Structures are given as C-alpha cells and as structure tokens.
Short mmCIF file of C-alpha atoms in Angstrom, two decimals:
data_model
loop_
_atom_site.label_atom_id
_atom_site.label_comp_id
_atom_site.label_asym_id
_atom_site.label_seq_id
_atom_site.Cartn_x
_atom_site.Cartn_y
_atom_site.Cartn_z
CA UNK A 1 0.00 0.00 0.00
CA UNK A 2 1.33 3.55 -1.16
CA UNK A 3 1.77 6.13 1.41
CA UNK A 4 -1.53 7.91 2.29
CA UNK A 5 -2.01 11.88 0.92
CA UNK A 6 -2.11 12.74 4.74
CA UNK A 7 1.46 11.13 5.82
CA UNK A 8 2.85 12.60 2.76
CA UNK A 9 1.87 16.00 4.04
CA UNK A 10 3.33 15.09 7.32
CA UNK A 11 6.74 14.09 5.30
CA UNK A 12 6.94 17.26 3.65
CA UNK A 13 6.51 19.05 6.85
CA UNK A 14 8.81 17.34 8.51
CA UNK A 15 11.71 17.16 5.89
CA UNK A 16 12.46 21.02 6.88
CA UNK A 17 13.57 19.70 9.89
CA UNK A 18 14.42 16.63 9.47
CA UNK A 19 17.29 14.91 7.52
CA UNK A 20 16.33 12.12 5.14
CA UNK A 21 18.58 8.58 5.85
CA UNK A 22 18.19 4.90 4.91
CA UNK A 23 19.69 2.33 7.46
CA UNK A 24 20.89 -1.10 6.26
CA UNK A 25 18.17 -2.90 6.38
CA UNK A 26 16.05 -0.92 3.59
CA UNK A 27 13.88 1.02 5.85
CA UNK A 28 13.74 4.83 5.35
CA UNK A 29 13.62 7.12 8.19
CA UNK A 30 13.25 10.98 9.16
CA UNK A 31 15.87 12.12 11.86
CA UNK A 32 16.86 15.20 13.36
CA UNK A 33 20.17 15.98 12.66
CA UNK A 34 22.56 16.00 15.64
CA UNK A 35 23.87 19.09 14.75
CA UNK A 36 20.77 21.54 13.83
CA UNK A 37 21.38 23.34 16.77
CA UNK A 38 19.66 26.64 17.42
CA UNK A 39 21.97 28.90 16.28
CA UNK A 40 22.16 27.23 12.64
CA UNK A 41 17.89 26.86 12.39
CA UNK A 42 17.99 30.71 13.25
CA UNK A 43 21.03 31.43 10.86
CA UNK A 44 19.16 29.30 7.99
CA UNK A 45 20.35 32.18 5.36
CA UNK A 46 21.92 29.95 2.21
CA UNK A 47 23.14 32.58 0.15
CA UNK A 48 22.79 35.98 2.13
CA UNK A 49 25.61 38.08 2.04
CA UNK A 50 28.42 39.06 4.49
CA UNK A 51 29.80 42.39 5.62
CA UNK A 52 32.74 41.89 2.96
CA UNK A 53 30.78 41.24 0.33
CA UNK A 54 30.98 37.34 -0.64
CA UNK A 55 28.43 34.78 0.07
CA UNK A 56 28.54 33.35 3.05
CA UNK A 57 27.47 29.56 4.13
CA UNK A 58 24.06 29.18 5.24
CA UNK A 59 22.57 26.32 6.70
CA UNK A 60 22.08 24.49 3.96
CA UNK A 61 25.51 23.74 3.58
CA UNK A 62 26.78 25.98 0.42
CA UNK A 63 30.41 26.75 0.42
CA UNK A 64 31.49 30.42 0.78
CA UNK A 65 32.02 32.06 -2.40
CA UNK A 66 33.42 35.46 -3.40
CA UNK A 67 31.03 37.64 -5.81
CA UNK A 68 33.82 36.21 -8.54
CA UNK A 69 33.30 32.68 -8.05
CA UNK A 70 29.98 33.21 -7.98
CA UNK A 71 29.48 35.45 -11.09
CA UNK A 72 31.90 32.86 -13.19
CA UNK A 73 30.01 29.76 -11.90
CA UNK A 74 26.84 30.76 -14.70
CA UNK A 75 28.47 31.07 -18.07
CA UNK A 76 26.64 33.60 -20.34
CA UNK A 77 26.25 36.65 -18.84
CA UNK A 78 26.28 39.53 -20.70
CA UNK A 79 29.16 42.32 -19.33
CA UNK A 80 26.48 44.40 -17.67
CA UNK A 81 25.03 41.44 -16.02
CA UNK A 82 28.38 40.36 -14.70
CA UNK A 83 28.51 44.04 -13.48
CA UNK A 84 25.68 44.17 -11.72
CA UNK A 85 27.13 40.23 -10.01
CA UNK A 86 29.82 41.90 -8.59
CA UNK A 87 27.93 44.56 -7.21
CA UNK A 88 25.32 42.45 -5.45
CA UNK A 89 26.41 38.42 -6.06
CA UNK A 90 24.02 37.73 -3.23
CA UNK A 91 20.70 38.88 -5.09
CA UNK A 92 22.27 37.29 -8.72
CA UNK A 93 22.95 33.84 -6.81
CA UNK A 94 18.96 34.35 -5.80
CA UNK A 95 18.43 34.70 -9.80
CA UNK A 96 20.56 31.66 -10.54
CA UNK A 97 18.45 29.62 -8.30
CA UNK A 98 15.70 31.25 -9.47
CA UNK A 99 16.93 30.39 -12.83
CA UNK A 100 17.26 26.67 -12.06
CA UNK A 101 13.25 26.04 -10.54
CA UNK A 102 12.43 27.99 -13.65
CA UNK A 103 13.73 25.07 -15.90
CA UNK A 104 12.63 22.38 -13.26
CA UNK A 105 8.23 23.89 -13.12
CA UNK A 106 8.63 24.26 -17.28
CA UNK A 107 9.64 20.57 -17.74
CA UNK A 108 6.98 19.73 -15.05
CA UNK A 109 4.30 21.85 -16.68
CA UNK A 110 5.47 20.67 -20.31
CA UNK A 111 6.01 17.04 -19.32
CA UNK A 112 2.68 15.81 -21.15
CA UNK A 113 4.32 17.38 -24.25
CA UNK A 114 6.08 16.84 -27.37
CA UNK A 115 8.48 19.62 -26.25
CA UNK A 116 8.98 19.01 -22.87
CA UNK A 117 12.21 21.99 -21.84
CA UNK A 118 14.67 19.11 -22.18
CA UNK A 119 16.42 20.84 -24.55
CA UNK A 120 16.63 24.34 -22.34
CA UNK A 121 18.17 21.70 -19.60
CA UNK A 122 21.62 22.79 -20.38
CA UNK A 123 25.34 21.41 -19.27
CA UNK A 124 26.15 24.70 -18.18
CA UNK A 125 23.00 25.38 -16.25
CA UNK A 126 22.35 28.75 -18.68
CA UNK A 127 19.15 27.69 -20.56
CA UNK A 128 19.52 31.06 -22.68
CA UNK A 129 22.31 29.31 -24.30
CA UNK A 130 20.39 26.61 -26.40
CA UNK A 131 19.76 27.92 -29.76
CA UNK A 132 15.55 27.29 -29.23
CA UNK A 133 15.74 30.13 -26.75
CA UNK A 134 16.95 32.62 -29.95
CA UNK A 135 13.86 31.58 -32.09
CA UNK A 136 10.45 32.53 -31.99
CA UNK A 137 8.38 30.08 -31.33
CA UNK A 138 5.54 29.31 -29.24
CA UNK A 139 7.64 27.23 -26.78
CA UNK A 140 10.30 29.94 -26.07
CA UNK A 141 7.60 32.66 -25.33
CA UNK A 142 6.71 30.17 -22.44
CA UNK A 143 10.53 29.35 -21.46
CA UNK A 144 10.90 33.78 -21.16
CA UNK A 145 8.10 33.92 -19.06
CA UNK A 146 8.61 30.83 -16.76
CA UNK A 147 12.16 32.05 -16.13
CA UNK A 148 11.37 35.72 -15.14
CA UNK A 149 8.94 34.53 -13.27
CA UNK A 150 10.85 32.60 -11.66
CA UNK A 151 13.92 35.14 -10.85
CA UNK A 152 11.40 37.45 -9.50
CA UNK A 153 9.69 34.88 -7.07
CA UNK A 154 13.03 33.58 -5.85
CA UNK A 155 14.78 37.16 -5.50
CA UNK A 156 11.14 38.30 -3.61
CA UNK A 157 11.72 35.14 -0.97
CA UNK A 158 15.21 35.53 -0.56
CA UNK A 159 14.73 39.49 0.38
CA UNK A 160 11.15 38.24 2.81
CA UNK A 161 13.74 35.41 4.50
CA UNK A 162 16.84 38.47 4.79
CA UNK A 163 18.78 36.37 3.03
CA UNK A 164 19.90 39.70 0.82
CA UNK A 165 21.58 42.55 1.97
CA UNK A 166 20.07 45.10 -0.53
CA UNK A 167 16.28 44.16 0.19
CA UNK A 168 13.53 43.21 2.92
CA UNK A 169 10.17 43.05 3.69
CA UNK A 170 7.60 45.28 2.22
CA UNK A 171 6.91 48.29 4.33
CA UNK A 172 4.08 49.84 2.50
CA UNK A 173 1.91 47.41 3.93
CA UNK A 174 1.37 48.96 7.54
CA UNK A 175 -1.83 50.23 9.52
CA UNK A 176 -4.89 48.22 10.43
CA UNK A 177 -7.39 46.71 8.22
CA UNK A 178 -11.12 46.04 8.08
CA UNK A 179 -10.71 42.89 10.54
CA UNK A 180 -6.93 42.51 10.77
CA UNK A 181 -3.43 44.70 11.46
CA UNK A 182 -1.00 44.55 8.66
CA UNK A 183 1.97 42.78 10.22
CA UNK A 184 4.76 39.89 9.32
CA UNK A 185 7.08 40.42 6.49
CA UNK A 186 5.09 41.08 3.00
CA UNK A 187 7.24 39.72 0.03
CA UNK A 188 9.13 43.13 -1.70
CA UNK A 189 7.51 42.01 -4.97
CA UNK A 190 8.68 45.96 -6.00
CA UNK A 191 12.61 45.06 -5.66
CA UNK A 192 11.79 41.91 -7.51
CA UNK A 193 10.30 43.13 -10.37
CA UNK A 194 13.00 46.06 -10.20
CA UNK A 195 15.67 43.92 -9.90
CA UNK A 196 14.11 41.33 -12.88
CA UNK A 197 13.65 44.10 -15.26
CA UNK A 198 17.00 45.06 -15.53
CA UNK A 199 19.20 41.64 -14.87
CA UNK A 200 17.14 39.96 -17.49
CA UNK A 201 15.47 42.45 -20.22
CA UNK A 202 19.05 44.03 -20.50
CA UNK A 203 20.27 41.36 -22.60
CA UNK A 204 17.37 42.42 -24.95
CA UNK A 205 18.45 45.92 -25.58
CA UNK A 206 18.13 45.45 -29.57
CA UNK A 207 15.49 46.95 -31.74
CA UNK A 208 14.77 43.45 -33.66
CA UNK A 209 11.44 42.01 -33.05
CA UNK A 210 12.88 38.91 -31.36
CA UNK A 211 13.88 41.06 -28.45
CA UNK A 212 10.78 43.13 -28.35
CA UNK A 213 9.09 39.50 -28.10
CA UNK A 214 11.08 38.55 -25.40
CA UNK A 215 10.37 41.47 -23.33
CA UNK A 216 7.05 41.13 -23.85
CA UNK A 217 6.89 37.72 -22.69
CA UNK A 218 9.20 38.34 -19.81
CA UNK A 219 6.82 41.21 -18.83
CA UNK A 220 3.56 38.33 -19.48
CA UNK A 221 6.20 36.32 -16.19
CA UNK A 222 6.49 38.97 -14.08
CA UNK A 223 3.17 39.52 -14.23
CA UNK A 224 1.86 35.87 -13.38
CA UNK A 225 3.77 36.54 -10.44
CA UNK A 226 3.37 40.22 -9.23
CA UNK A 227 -0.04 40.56 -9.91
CA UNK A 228 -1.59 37.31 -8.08
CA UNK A 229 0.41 38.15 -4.86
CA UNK A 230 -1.68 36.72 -1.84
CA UNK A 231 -2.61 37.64 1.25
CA UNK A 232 -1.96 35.55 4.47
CA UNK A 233 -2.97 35.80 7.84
CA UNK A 234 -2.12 34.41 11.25
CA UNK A 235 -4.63 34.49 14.49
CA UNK A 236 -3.76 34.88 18.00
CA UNK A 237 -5.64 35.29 20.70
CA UNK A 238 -6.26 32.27 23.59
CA UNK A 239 -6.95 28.81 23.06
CA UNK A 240 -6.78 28.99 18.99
CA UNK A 241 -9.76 32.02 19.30
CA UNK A 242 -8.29 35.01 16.53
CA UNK A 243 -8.89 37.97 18.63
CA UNK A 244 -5.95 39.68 17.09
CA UNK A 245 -5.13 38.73 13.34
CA UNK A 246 -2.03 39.66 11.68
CA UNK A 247 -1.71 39.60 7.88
CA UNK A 248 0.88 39.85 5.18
CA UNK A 249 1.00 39.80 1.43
CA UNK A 250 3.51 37.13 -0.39
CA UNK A 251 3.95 35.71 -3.17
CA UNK A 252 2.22 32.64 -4.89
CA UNK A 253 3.47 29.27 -4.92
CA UNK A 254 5.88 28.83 -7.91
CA UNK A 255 3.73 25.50 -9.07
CA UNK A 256 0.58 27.91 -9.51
CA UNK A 257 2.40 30.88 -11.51
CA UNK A 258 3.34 27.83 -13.60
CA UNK A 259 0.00 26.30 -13.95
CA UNK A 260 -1.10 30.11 -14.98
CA UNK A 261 1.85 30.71 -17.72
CA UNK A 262 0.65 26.98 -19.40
CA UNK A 263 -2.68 28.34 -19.54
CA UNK A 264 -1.07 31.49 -21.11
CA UNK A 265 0.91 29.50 -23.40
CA UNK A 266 -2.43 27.73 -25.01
CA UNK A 267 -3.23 31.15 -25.52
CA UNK A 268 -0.48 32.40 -27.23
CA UNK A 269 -0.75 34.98 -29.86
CA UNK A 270 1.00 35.43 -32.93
CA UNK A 271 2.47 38.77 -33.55
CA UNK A 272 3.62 39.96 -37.11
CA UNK A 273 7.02 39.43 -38.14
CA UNK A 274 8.16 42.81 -39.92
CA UNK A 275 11.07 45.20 -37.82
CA UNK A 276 9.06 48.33 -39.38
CA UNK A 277 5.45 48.41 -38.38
CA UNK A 278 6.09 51.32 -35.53
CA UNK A 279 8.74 49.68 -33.44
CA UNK A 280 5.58 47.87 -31.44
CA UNK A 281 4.64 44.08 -31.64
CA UNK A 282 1.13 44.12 -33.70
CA UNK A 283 -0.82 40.63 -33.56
CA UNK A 284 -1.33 39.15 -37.00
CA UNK A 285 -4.80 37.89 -36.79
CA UNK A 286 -5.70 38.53 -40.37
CA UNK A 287 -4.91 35.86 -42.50
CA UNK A 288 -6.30 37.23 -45.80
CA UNK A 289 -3.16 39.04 -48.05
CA UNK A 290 -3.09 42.42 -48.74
CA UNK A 291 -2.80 43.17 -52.57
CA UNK A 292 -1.73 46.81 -52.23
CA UNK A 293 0.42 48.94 -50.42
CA UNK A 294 -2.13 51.16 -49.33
CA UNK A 295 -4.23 48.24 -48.07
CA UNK A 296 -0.91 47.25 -46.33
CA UNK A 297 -0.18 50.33 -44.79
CA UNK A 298 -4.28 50.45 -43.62
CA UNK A 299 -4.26 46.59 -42.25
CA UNK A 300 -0.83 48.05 -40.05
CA UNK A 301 -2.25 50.81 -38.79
CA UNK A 302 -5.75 48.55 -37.23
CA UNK A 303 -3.53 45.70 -35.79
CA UNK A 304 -3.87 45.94 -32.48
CA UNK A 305 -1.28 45.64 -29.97
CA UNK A 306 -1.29 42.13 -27.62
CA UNK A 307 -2.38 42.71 -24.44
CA UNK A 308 0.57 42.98 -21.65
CA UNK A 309 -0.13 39.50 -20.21
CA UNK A 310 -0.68 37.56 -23.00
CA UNK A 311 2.26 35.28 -24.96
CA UNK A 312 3.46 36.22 -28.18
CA UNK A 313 5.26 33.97 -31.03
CA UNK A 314 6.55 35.28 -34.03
CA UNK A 315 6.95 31.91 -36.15
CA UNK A 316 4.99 28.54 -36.18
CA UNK A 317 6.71 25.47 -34.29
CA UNK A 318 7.80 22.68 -35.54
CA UNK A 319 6.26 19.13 -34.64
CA UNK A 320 9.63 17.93 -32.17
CA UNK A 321 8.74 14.63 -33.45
CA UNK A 322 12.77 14.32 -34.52
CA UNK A 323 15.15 14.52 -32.86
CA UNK A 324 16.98 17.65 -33.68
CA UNK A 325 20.63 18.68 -33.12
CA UNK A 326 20.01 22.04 -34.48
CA UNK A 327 17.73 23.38 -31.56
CA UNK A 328 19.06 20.24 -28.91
CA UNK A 329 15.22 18.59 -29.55
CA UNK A 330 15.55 14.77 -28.61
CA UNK A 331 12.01 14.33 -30.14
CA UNK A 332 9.90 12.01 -28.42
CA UNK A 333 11.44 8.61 -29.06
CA UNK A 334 11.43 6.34 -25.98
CA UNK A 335 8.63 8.70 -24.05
CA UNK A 336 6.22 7.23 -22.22
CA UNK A 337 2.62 7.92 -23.23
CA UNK A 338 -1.08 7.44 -22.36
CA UNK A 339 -2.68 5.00 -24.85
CA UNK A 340 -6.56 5.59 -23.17
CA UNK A 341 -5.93 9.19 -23.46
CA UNK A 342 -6.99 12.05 -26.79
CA UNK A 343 -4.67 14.65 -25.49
CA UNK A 344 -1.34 15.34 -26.23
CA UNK A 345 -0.05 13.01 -23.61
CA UNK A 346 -2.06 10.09 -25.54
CA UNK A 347 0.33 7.66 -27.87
CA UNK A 348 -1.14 8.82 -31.04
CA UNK A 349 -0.34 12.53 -30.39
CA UNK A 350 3.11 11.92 -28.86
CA UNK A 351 4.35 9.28 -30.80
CA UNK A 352 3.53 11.41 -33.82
CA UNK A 353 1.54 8.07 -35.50
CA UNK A 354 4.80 5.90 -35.01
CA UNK A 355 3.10 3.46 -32.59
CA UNK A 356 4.56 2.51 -29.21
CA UNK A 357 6.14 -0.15 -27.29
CA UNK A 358 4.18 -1.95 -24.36
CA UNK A 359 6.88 -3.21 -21.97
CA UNK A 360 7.18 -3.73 -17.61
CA UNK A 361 8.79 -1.70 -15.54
CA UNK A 362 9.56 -2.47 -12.04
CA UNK A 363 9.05 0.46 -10.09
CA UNK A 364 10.02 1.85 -6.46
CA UNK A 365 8.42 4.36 -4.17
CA UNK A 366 8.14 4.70 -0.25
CA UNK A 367 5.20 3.07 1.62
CA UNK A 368 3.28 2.02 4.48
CA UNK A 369 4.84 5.50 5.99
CA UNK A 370 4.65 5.85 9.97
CA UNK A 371 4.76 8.84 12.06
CA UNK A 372 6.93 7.84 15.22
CA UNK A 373 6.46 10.82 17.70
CA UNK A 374 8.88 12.65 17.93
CA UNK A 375 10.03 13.30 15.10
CA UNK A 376 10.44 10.84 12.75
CA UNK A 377 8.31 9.45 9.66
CA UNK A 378 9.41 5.79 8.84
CA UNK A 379 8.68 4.02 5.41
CA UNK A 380 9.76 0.97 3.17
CA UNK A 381 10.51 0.59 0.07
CA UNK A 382 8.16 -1.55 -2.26
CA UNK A 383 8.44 -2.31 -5.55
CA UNK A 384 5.99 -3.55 -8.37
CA UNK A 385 5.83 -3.91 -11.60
CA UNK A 386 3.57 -1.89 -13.85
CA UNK A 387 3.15 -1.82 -17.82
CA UNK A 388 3.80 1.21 -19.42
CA UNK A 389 3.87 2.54 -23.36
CA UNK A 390 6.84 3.87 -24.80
CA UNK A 391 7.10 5.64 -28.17
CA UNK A 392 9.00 3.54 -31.15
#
C-alpha cells in the first residue's frame, strides 16, 4: 500500500527539519540531525551576504564564495550582467536559483508534451544558451516567461527570508485593516520586479522584433507573479480564538504561476514578423493578403497591440517529433505515453503516429509510511511492476 495523501503531508513538513537517511536494512527514516542546533535553524540564510561582500554559508551547507566565483560559476552573462554580479552576487545567486526552478516547473508543466524543456536543460545550467531560446516560437515565449517569473519569485523570498543585503520586507503594507493589522514580512515584490527588469530584459536591448518578443513575454512572467500576490494571515488570541489577526502579502506558490503561464501558453498569440510596423509588436490575426500597399499600410495601422499579459510567437513550431541537433530537440522517441488518453499526452499525439512499445517496468516508491512521535516518519521501500507505453 502507497503512502496515504495525509502522511505525505506530514513528510513534507517534517523534511524542513528533518534529515532524510536509509539504514541497512532498507527502511527509510526521518531524523533530526545532531547538529541543527539553534543557532544554525535561526542562521538558515543559504546565500545571504556578508559584511565583505561574498556569500557566506548558510545552513544548507553551500560553500562560501566570493562575488567572482559566484558570477563565473553561470556562463553567459552579458558584461552588464556580470557588473551588476559583482555589485550584489548575493541577489544574482537568488536569480541563478531562481533560474534553475524555472527550468525544473517548465519541464513539469510541459512534461505531457512533445516539447517538454529538455532541450533548455543545459550542461552549463544557462538555458539562454540553447539555440531554441533565440527563435520565436511558441515554446520559447513560455521558457521567457517561466524564467522571469521565476527570478522574481526567488529574489522576492530571498529578500522576505533576509537572506539579501540590498532588500527586505515590504513596508508599505502597515496600519490596520477592516478585521486585521497589517503585520509579518510582506514579500518586496517591487525590488523583484526592479531587480528582474533590468538583470534579465538588459540582454534584450536590440530593436529586432525577437527582443521586443522577449520582453514582452518576460513582462507576461512577471506579471503571473506580481499581480496574483496573496494575502496571508495568522490568528492569535487564547486557546486557537483570533482575537488579534495579523496579515501579510507574499507571493504565490511557484507550481501555480506555472500552472497560470501553461494556460497562457495555449493562448499564445502570434504577432507579425516585420522590424518596421512602428517599433511595437502588432498581432497578425488577419490571415487574408493584402494586394496593395495602401491596403498594407491600412491593415498596419488597425492591428492591435497584444495585451501585456498575454504570450506572443513570431513563427509557427515545428512538430519535435525528430530529434533535432540544431535546436538540442531529442524528439519524443522512448517517451512514455497514455494509450486511453486524446490529449497530447495520448500515444497517437506523442508518438507522432509511429506506434509505441508496451513493456514492464519495475518500479520503487516509499510506503506504508509511519509517524513515530517525535520526530520521525518511517517508510519501506516496495516495488511492483507496472506496464507502461513507450514511443517507437
């Protein structure tokens, strides 16, 4: 029997205290670590700069590294990027990370598709050195907006957790409210998108539409982020009542900006492809040529202009059936797919009408998970086989 939905919440929980070990004998336990003492739980600050200006080591065990190490460490920067590393490395290692969960929530929200961000998976950790991210397609709208969303959500944690020496909590939230007192530390969602805007839209400083697209569609990110900010709120008052309650603002959980930019990516709009119709992106809805210059020159002037949070594409995609070397697509050879299924997880969709492969797999996940108080979450192993489809 799998682990229950409950226990796994309790695991989750738990693993931010708790180190994960497996003892001889195949069972899988949650311990405290002997040495989380006080003074490291309160000093949990991976990343968060010193007095001299390097990184120091947080909790989590990073190394200390000077702003050089740390601005050589992500190949690809532009020079003013590496500029503005050496001034703060602390908030650019926030980007980096920011960088990485970026690639990880695209491959998770793209994993029922043809395309699914492998190819933005880099060696050197840059995804904006793979060739797909200097086209125009559909897919690399999405891959701009995932990762500036996701440098502004983890540069707006890292400031709320004063892990950054340049940034905070947002003090414009102050007073009292209808029922509750603004109070805790509201994400600085302002130094984010500040901070975004000119680490990642500087490398588009050209007049081509490609970069106009991809500041559009890094604007269409920070948006999915900035603008669906939450608010939370505590109680306190005796025995659980909420005579007092205390509220914040923060950001949402990455998963759900991601789940929003997919939705935005179905949505995409086309924009025309011509570096003279006003300097602005126009959306190229009309299909129909234009047989004269003056009906050219009239169609220009009534395309509108795509709204701020939508996606825009400048050129079709292709099918990533292939695999190809040109844009680092390994097709979809040897992915699994859902035979039962009409969408574009099923076989025929993925497979691209080259049939499949049924084979069985022996897979292993925890189970029959116990909660040992205090504080420890046991589980075994188990194993069984299931069948799965493959693409030929």
């Amino acid at each position: 029997m799998c682990c229950p939905g409950v226990l796994r919440c309790a695991l989750l929980i738990l693993m931010s205290l708790c180190t994960l070990r497996q003892n001889g004998n195949g069972v899988g336990a949650l311990y405290t670590s002997n040495d989380m003492s006080m003074q490291s739980l309160g000093d949990n600050r991976a990343g968060a700069s010193s007095d001299d200006g390097s990184v120091s080591k947080g909790a989590n065990g990073e190394l200390s590294r000077s702003s050089r190490t740390i601005c050589r460490s992500f190949p690809g920067l532009t020079r003013k990027q590496l500029q503005q590393c050496r001034r703060a490395p602390d908030v650019v290692a926030s980007a980096i990370s920011g960088i990485r969960i970026s690639v990880d929530e695209c491959g998770n929200q793209m994993r029922d598709q043809r395309w699914n961000c492998s190819n933005i998976r880099t060696k050197n950790g840059n995804p904006y050195t793979n060739v797909m991210m200097s086209r125009g397609f559909r897919e690399t709208a999405f891959a701009y907006a995932t990762i500036s969303a996701g440098v502004l959500y983890q540069v707006t944690r890292a400031c709320s957790m004063g892990q950054l020496r340049t940034c905070g909590c947002d003090t414009s939230f102050a007073g009292d409210g209808v029922d509750f007192e603004w109070g805790g530390c509201s994400h600085d969602i302002q130094f984010g998108t500040s901070f975004v805007e000119t680490f990642l839209d500087i490398k588009e400083r050209g007049r081509d539409m490609q970069s106009k697209m991809n500041l559009h569609n890094n604007g269409v990110g920070r948006i999915a982020v900035a603008e669906y900010a939450v608010k939370k709120c505590k109680c306190h008052g005796m025995s659980g009542s909420c005579e007092v309650k205390t509220c914040w603002m923060q950001t949402p959980h990455f998963s759900e900006v991601g789940d929003r930019l997919l939705v935005k990516f179905r949505e995409a709009k086309q924009v025309v492809a011509r570096n003279s119709i006003g300097g602005n992106l126009r959306l190229a809805d009309d299909p129909t040529p234009a047989s004269t210059d003056g009906q050219r020159r009239r169609r220009r002037k009534r395309q509108p202009v795509p709204p701020k949070d939508h996606l825009v594409f400048l050129e079709d995609s292709p099918d990533f059936c292939q695999a190809d070397p040109g844009l680092g697509s390994l097709g979809t050879r040897d992915r699994y797919c859902n035979r039962t299924s009409d969408g574009p997880e099923g076989c025929d969709s993925m497979c691209c009408g080259r049939g499949y492969n049924i084979k069985l797999e022996r897979k292993t996940e925890w189970c029959n998970c116990k909660f040992h108080w205090c504080c420890q979450v046991k589980c075994r192993q188990c194993s069984q086989s299931v069948w799965v489809n493959s693409c030929k």
